[in-house]
mmCIF file of N, CA, C and O in Angstrom:
data_model
loop_
_atom_site.group_PDB
_atom_site.id
_atom_site.type_symbol
_atom_site.label_atom_id
_atom_site.label_comp_id
_atom_site.label_asym_id
_atom_site.label_seq_id
_atom_site.Cartn_x
_atom_site.Cartn_y
_atom_site.Cartn_z
ATOM 1 N N MET A 400 -5.985 -9.320 2.562
ATOM 2 C CA MET A 400 -6.169 -9.494 1.400
ATOM 3 C C MET A 400 -7.931 -9.032 1.385
ATOM 4 O O MET A 400 -8.546 -9.600 2.297
ATOM 5 N N ILE A 401 -8.101 -8.341 0.333
ATOM 6 C CA ILE A 401 -9.472 -8.163 0.078
ATOM 7 C C ILE A 401 -10.368 -9.363 -0.561
ATOM 8 O O ILE A 401 -9.643 -9.808 -1.386
ATOM 9 N N ASN A 402 -11.426 -9.576 -0.035
ATOM 10 C CA ASN A 402 -12.133 -10.665 -0.798
ATOM 11 C C ASN A 402 -13.038 -10.099 -2.084
ATOM 12 O O ASN A 402 -12.885 -8.810 -2.243
ATOM 13 N N ASP A 403 -13.761 -11.091 -2.747
ATOM 14 C CA ASP A 403 -14.205 -10.634 -4.199
ATOM 15 C C ASP A 403 -15.487 -9.583 -3.694
ATOM 16 O O ASP A 403 -15.806 -8.865 -4.998
ATOM 17 N N LEU A 404 -16.109 -9.447 -2.706
ATOM 18 C CA LEU A 404 -17.071 -8.862 -2.459
ATOM 19 C C LEU A 404 -16.936 -7.396 -2.054
ATOM 20 O O LEU A 404 -17.813 -6.550 -1.922
ATOM 21 N N THR A 405 -15.716 -7.221 -1.696
ATOM 22 C CA THR A 405 -15.191 -5.785 -0.888
ATOM 23 C C THR A 405 -14.457 -5.025 -2.059
ATOM 24 O O THR A 405 -13.520 -5.375 -2.366
ATOM 25 N N THR A 406 -15.122 -3.803 -1.903
ATOM 26 C CA THR A 406 -14.283 -2.564 -2.610
ATOM 27 C C THR A 406 -13.411 -2.007 -1.790
ATOM 28 O O THR A 406 -13.614 -1.815 -0.598
ATOM 29 N N PRO A 407 -12.258 -1.678 -2.315
ATOM 30 C CA PRO A 407 -11.150 -1.123 -1.305
ATOM 31 C C PRO A 407 -11.596 0.201 -0.781
ATOM 32 O O PRO A 407 -12.514 0.835 -1.526
ATOM 33 N N ASN A 408 -11.200 0.720 0.263
ATOM 34 C CA ASN A 408 -11.545 2.000 0.869
ATOM 35 C C ASN A 408 -10.659 2.855 0.368
ATOM 36 O O ASN A 408 -9.498 3.215 1.031
ATOM 37 N N VAL A 409 -11.037 3.714 -0.482
ATOM 38 C CA VAL A 409 -10.207 4.861 -1.182
ATOM 39 C C VAL A 409 -11.347 6.043 -1.310
ATOM 40 O O VAL A 409 -12.340 5.828 -1.548
ATOM 41 N N ARG A 410 -10.497 7.322 -1.237
ATOM 42 C CA ARG A 410 -11.524 8.378 -1.221
ATOM 43 C C ARG A 410 -11.121 9.195 -2.625
ATOM 44 O O ARG A 410 -9.932 9.455 -2.946
ATOM 45 N N LEU A 411 -12.170 9.251 -3.401
ATOM 46 C CA LEU A 411 -12.004 9.980 -4.590
ATOM 47 C C LEU A 411 -11.453 11.248 -4.496
ATOM 48 O O LEU A 411 -11.917 12.013 -3.536
ATOM 49 N N GLY A 412 -10.530 11.590 -5.005
ATOM 50 C CA GLY A 412 -9.789 12.929 -4.998
ATOM 51 C C GLY A 412 -8.573 12.975 -3.912
ATOM 52 O O GLY A 412 -8.083 14.043 -3.879
ATOM 53 N N GLN A 413 -8.488 11.950 -3.331
ATOM 54 C CA GLN A 413 -7.261 12.069 -2.266
ATOM 55 C C GLN A 413 -6.136 11.992 -2.852
ATOM 56 O O GLN A 413 -5.845 11.412 -4.091
ATOM 57 N N ILE A 414 -5.090 12.740 -2.293
ATOM 58 C CA ILE A 414 -3.831 13.208 -2.865
ATOM 59 C C ILE A 414 -2.809 12.345 -2.006
ATOM 60 O O ILE A 414 -2.893 12.582 -0.746
ATOM 61 N N LYS A 415 -1.891 11.628 -2.556
ATOM 62 C CA LYS A 415 -1.088 10.692 -1.929
ATOM 63 C C LYS A 415 0.406 11.027 -2.620
ATOM 64 O O LYS A 415 0.485 11.651 -3.814
ATOM 65 N N THR A 416 1.328 10.347 -2.053
ATOM 66 C CA THR A 416 2.635 10.364 -2.696
ATOM 67 C C THR A 416 3.262 8.955 -2.955
ATOM 68 O O THR A 416 3.026 8.104 -2.197
ATOM 69 N N PHE A 417 4.011 8.673 -3.742
ATOM 70 C CA PHE A 417 4.571 7.488 -4.027
ATOM 71 C C PHE A 417 5.682 7.182 -3.038
ATOM 72 O O PHE A 417 6.732 7.976 -3.080
ATOM 73 N N GLY A 418 5.527 6.512 -1.982
ATOM 74 C CA GLY A 418 6.569 6.646 -0.880
ATOM 75 C C GLY A 418 6.696 7.784 -0.302
ATOM 76 O O GLY A 418 5.803 8.686 -0.520
ATOM 77 N N ALA A 419 7.735 7.986 0.564
ATOM 78 C CA ALA A 419 7.915 9.031 1.708
ATOM 79 C C ALA A 419 8.110 10.308 0.529
ATOM 80 O O ALA A 419 7.905 11.587 1.057
ATOM 81 N N TYR A 420 8.969 10.174 -0.479
ATOM 82 C CA TYR A 420 9.436 11.345 -1.174
ATOM 83 C C TYR A 420 9.214 11.630 -2.594
ATOM 84 O O TYR A 420 9.783 12.176 -3.501
ATOM 85 N N GLY A 421 8.177 10.574 -3.203
ATOM 86 C CA GLY A 421 7.629 10.524 -4.599
ATOM 87 C C GLY A 421 6.935 11.655 -4.910
ATOM 88 O O GLY A 421 6.483 12.397 -4.171
ATOM 89 N N PRO A 422 6.598 11.714 -6.161
ATOM 90 C CA PRO A 422 5.649 12.669 -6.871
ATOM 91 C C PRO A 422 4.383 12.468 -6.267
ATOM 92 O O PRO A 422 3.759 11.192 -5.904
ATOM 93 N N LYS A 423 3.533 13.524 -6.322
ATOM 94 C CA LYS A 423 2.004 13.305 -5.690
ATOM 95 C C LYS A 423 1.017 12.706 -6.909
ATOM 96 O O LYS A 423 1.272 12.781 -8.211
ATOM 97 N N TYR A 424 -0.001 11.968 -6.409
ATOM 98 C CA TYR A 424 -1.092 11.518 -7.379
ATOM 99 C C TYR A 424 -2.365 11.684 -6.848
ATOM 100 O O TYR A 424 -2.343 11.765 -5.591
ATOM 101 N N GLU A 425 -3.213 11.539 -7.447
ATOM 102 C CA GLU A 425 -4.693 11.806 -7.195
ATOM 103 C C GLU A 425 -5.366 10.571 -7.579
ATOM 104 O O GLU A 425 -5.386 10.062 -8.632
ATOM 105 N N VAL A 426 -6.300 9.956 -6.611
ATOM 106 C CA VAL A 426 -7.276 9.055 -6.704
ATOM 107 C C VAL A 426 -8.310 9.648 -7.547
ATOM 108 O O VAL A 426 -9.089 10.603 -7.325
ATOM 109 N N LYS A 427 -8.472 8.599 -8.769
ATOM 110 C CA LYS A 427 -9.685 9.109 -9.658
ATOM 111 C C LYS A 427 -10.842 8.140 -9.651
ATOM 112 O O LYS A 427 -11.898 8.445 -10.296
ATOM 113 N N GLY A 428 -10.821 7.092 -8.859
ATOM 114 C CA GLY A 428 -12.003 5.949 -8.738
ATOM 115 C C GLY A 428 -11.712 5.039 -7.731
ATOM 116 O O GLY A 428 -10.682 5.045 -7.159
ATOM 117 N N SER A 429 -12.850 4.202 -7.671
ATOM 118 C CA SER A 429 -12.608 2.910 -6.582
ATOM 119 C C SER A 429 -12.032 1.826 -7.043
ATOM 120 O O SER A 429 -11.255 1.142 -6.181
ATOM 121 N N GLY A 430 -11.678 1.710 -8.023
ATOM 122 C CA GLY A 430 -10.859 0.654 -8.777
ATOM 123 C C GLY A 430 -11.564 -0.532 -9.347
ATOM 124 O O GLY A 430 -12.897 -0.557 -9.624
ATOM 125 N N ARG A 431 -10.645 -1.537 -9.754
ATOM 126 C CA ARG A 431 -11.196 -2.636 -10.383
ATOM 127 C C ARG A 431 -10.273 -3.885 -9.823
ATOM 128 O O ARG A 431 -9.126 -3.540 -9.517
ATOM 129 N N ARG A 432 -10.770 -5.062 -10.114
ATOM 130 C CA ARG A 432 -9.985 -6.368 -9.819
ATOM 131 C C ARG A 432 -9.306 -6.616 -11.201
ATOM 132 O O ARG A 432 -9.809 -6.825 -12.153
ATOM 133 N N SER A 433 -8.123 -6.878 -11.031
ATOM 134 C CA SER A 433 -7.116 -7.329 -12.140
ATOM 135 C C SER A 433 -7.301 -8.943 -12.388
ATOM 136 O O SER A 433 -7.882 -9.601 -11.606
ATOM 137 N N LYS A 434 -6.725 -9.363 -13.654
ATOM 138 C CA LYS A 434 -6.877 -10.929 -13.760
ATOM 139 C C LYS A 434 -6.273 -11.791 -12.755
ATOM 140 O O LYS A 434 -6.575 -12.807 -12.486
ATOM 141 N N GLU A 435 -5.285 -10.953 -12.175
ATOM 142 C CA GLU A 435 -4.486 -11.883 -10.961
ATOM 143 C C GLU A 435 -5.249 -11.696 -9.536
ATOM 144 O O GLU A 435 -4.683 -12.336 -8.655
ATOM 145 N N GLY A 436 -6.176 -10.934 -9.755
ATOM 146 C CA GLY A 436 -7.017 -10.874 -8.266
ATOM 147 C C GLY A 436 -6.654 -9.682 -7.478
ATOM 148 O O GLY A 436 -7.228 -9.614 -6.441
ATOM 149 N N GLU A 437 -5.824 -8.900 -7.812
ATOM 150 C CA GLU A 437 -5.295 -7.741 -7.095
ATOM 151 C C GLU A 437 -6.238 -6.530 -7.346
ATOM 152 O O GLU A 437 -6.409 -6.277 -8.608
ATOM 153 N N TRP A 438 -6.597 -5.721 -6.396
ATOM 154 C CA TRP A 438 -7.432 -4.559 -6.670
ATOM 155 C C TRP A 438 -6.480 -3.484 -7.274
ATOM 156 O O TRP A 438 -5.395 -3.172 -7.008
ATOM 157 N N LEU A 439 -7.152 -2.834 -8.533
ATOM 158 C CA LEU A 439 -6.329 -1.856 -9.137
ATOM 159 C C LEU A 439 -6.960 -0.347 -8.901
ATOM 160 O O LEU A 439 -8.057 -0.510 -9.028
ATOM 161 N N VAL A 440 -6.307 0.599 -8.223
ATOM 162 C CA VAL A 440 -6.949 1.768 -8.036
ATOM 163 C C VAL A 440 -6.503 2.688 -9.270
ATOM 164 O O VAL A 440 -5.538 3.060 -9.521
ATOM 165 N N PRO A 441 -7.529 3.469 -9.992
ATOM 166 C CA PRO A 441 -7.173 4.460 -11.078
ATOM 167 C C PRO A 441 -6.739 5.727 -10.315
ATOM 168 O O PRO A 441 -7.188 6.221 -9.531
ATOM 169 N N ILE A 442 -5.403 6.130 -10.845
ATOM 170 C CA ILE A 442 -4.759 7.253 -10.427
ATOM 171 C C ILE A 442 -4.352 8.421 -11.380
ATOM 172 O O ILE A 442 -4.231 7.697 -12.490
ATOM 173 N N ARG A 443 -3.950 9.591 -11.175
ATOM 174 C CA ARG A 443 -3.456 10.610 -12.130
ATOM 175 C C ARG A 443 -2.224 11.158 -11.456
ATOM 176 O O ARG A 443 -2.266 11.429 -10.351
ATOM 177 N N VAL A 444 -1.178 10.988 -12.056
ATOM 178 C CA VAL A 444 0.303 11.526 -11.347
ATOM 179 C C VAL A 444 0.049 12.932 -11.870
ATOM 180 O O VAL A 444 -0.039 13.409 -12.908
ATOM 181 N N ILE A 445 -0.056 13.840 -10.809
ATOM 182 C CA ILE A 445 -0.272 15.247 -10.788
ATOM 183 C C ILE A 445 0.959 15.965 -11.623
ATOM 184 O O ILE A 445 0.643 16.700 -12.378
ATOM 185 N N GLU A 446 2.112 15.530 -11.470
ATOM 186 C CA GLU A 446 3.003 16.182 -12.061
ATOM 187 C C GLU A 446 3.239 16.028 -13.501
ATOM 188 O O GLU A 446 3.430 16.868 -14.528
ATOM 189 N N SER A 447 3.007 14.804 -14.228
ATOM 190 C CA SER A 447 2.831 14.514 -15.482
ATOM 191 C C SER A 447 1.505 14.523 -16.293
ATOM 192 O O SER A 447 1.518 14.503 -17.429
ATOM 193 N N GLY A 448 0.407 14.313 -15.383
ATOM 194 C CA GLY A 448 -0.933 14.069 -15.870
ATOM 195 C C GLY A 448 -1.166 12.604 -16.342
ATOM 196 O O GLY A 448 -2.117 12.401 -16.601
ATOM 197 N N GLU A 449 -0.261 11.777 -16.223
ATOM 198 C CA GLU A 449 -0.461 10.445 -16.542
ATOM 199 C C GLU A 449 -1.455 9.691 -15.684
ATOM 200 O O GLU A 449 -1.289 9.740 -14.508
ATOM 201 N N GLU A 450 -2.496 8.843 -16.468
ATOM 202 C CA GLU A 450 -3.233 8.402 -15.735
ATOM 203 C C GLU A 450 -2.901 6.517 -15.637
ATOM 204 O O GLU A 450 -2.653 6.101 -16.927
ATOM 205 N N LEU A 451 -3.086 6.062 -14.704
ATOM 206 C CA LEU A 451 -2.669 4.621 -14.705
ATOM 207 C C LEU A 451 -3.494 3.993 -13.452
ATOM 208 O O LEU A 451 -4.291 4.501 -12.776
ATOM 209 N N ASP A 452 -3.670 2.522 -13.406
ATOM 210 C CA ASP A 452 -3.851 1.859 -12.640
ATOM 211 C C ASP A 452 -2.815 1.311 -11.568
ATOM 212 O O ASP A 452 -1.753 1.145 -12.019
ATOM 213 N N TYR A 453 -3.064 1.626 -10.187
ATOM 214 C CA TYR A 453 -2.123 1.462 -9.317
ATOM 215 C C TYR A 453 -2.538 0.316 -8.306
ATOM 216 O O TYR A 453 -3.626 0.413 -7.980
ATOM 217 N N ARG A 454 -1.511 -0.514 -7.907
ATOM 218 C CA ARG A 454 -1.864 -1.830 -7.020
ATOM 219 C C ARG A 454 -2.332 -1.183 -5.666
ATOM 220 O O ARG A 454 -1.570 -0.477 -5.059
ATOM 221 N N TYR A 455 -3.250 -1.785 -5.215
ATOM 222 C CA TYR A 455 -4.135 -1.255 -3.889
ATOM 223 C C TYR A 455 -3.080 -1.546 -2.998
ATOM 224 O O TYR A 455 -2.796 -0.895 -1.980
ATOM 225 N N SER A 456 -2.455 -2.625 -2.992
ATOM 226 C CA SER A 456 -1.508 -3.228 -1.805
ATOM 227 C C SER A 456 -0.438 -2.296 -1.711
ATOM 228 O O SER A 456 0.144 -2.103 -0.679
ATOM 229 N N ARG A 457 0.044 -1.356 -2.958
ATOM 230 C CA ARG A 457 1.156 -0.469 -2.782
ATOM 231 C C ARG A 457 0.558 0.823 -2.204
ATOM 232 O O ARG A 457 1.114 1.496 -1.445
ATOM 233 N N PHE A 458 -0.653 1.202 -2.785
ATOM 234 C CA PHE A 458 -1.542 2.430 -2.385
ATOM 235 C C PHE A 458 -1.580 2.495 -0.669
ATOM 236 O O PHE A 458 -1.507 3.661 -0.219
ATOM 237 N N THR A 459 -1.865 1.404 -0.188
ATOM 238 C CA THR A 459 -2.152 1.421 1.409
ATOM 239 C C THR A 459 -0.675 1.864 1.921
ATOM 240 O O THR A 459 -0.637 2.394 3.156
ATOM 241 N N LEU A 460 0.278 1.781 1.337
ATOM 242 C CA LEU A 460 1.768 2.029 1.976
ATOM 243 C C LEU A 460 2.011 3.385 1.637
ATOM 244 O O LEU A 460 3.156 3.965 2.446
ATOM 245 N N ASP A 461 1.363 3.901 0.891
ATOM 246 C CA ASP A 461 1.838 5.387 0.474
ATOM 247 C C ASP A 461 1.102 6.397 1.395
ATOM 248 O O ASP A 461 0.003 6.297 1.968
ATOM 249 N N PRO A 462 2.005 7.640 1.833
ATOM 250 C CA PRO A 462 1.399 8.507 2.695
ATOM 251 C C PRO A 462 0.491 9.404 2.206
ATOM 252 O O PRO A 462 0.673 9.741 0.593
ATOM 253 N N GLU A 463 -0.376 10.454 2.631
ATOM 254 C CA GLU A 463 -1.082 11.227 2.388
ATOM 255 C C GLU A 463 -0.186 12.579 1.894
ATOM 256 O O GLU A 463 0.945 12.649 2.667
ATOM 257 N N ALA A 464 -0.430 13.054 0.989
ATOM 258 C CA ALA A 464 0.428 14.172 0.571
ATOM 259 C C ALA A 464 0.308 15.455 1.505
ATOM 260 O O ALA A 464 -0.816 15.703 2.034
ATOM 261 N N ARG A 465 1.357 16.274 1.634
ATOM 262 C CA ARG A 465 1.371 17.479 2.477
ATOM 263 C C ARG A 465 1.072 18.531 1.720
ATOM 264 O O ARG A 465 1.673 18.634 0.661
#
């Protein structure tokens, strides 16, 4: 778990997929901490253009897009 002083290690512009076969998304920023204490990474789903905050704990499980 990330402590309060550490920002998650994400690369701006990085392209990943939701799971092994899901849609691609792009990292839009380094993130922020939620009220519950989890880091949220801002992303944009490439296919739809939707922008949302994605839990860092899930982000770390997703593979780089090919």
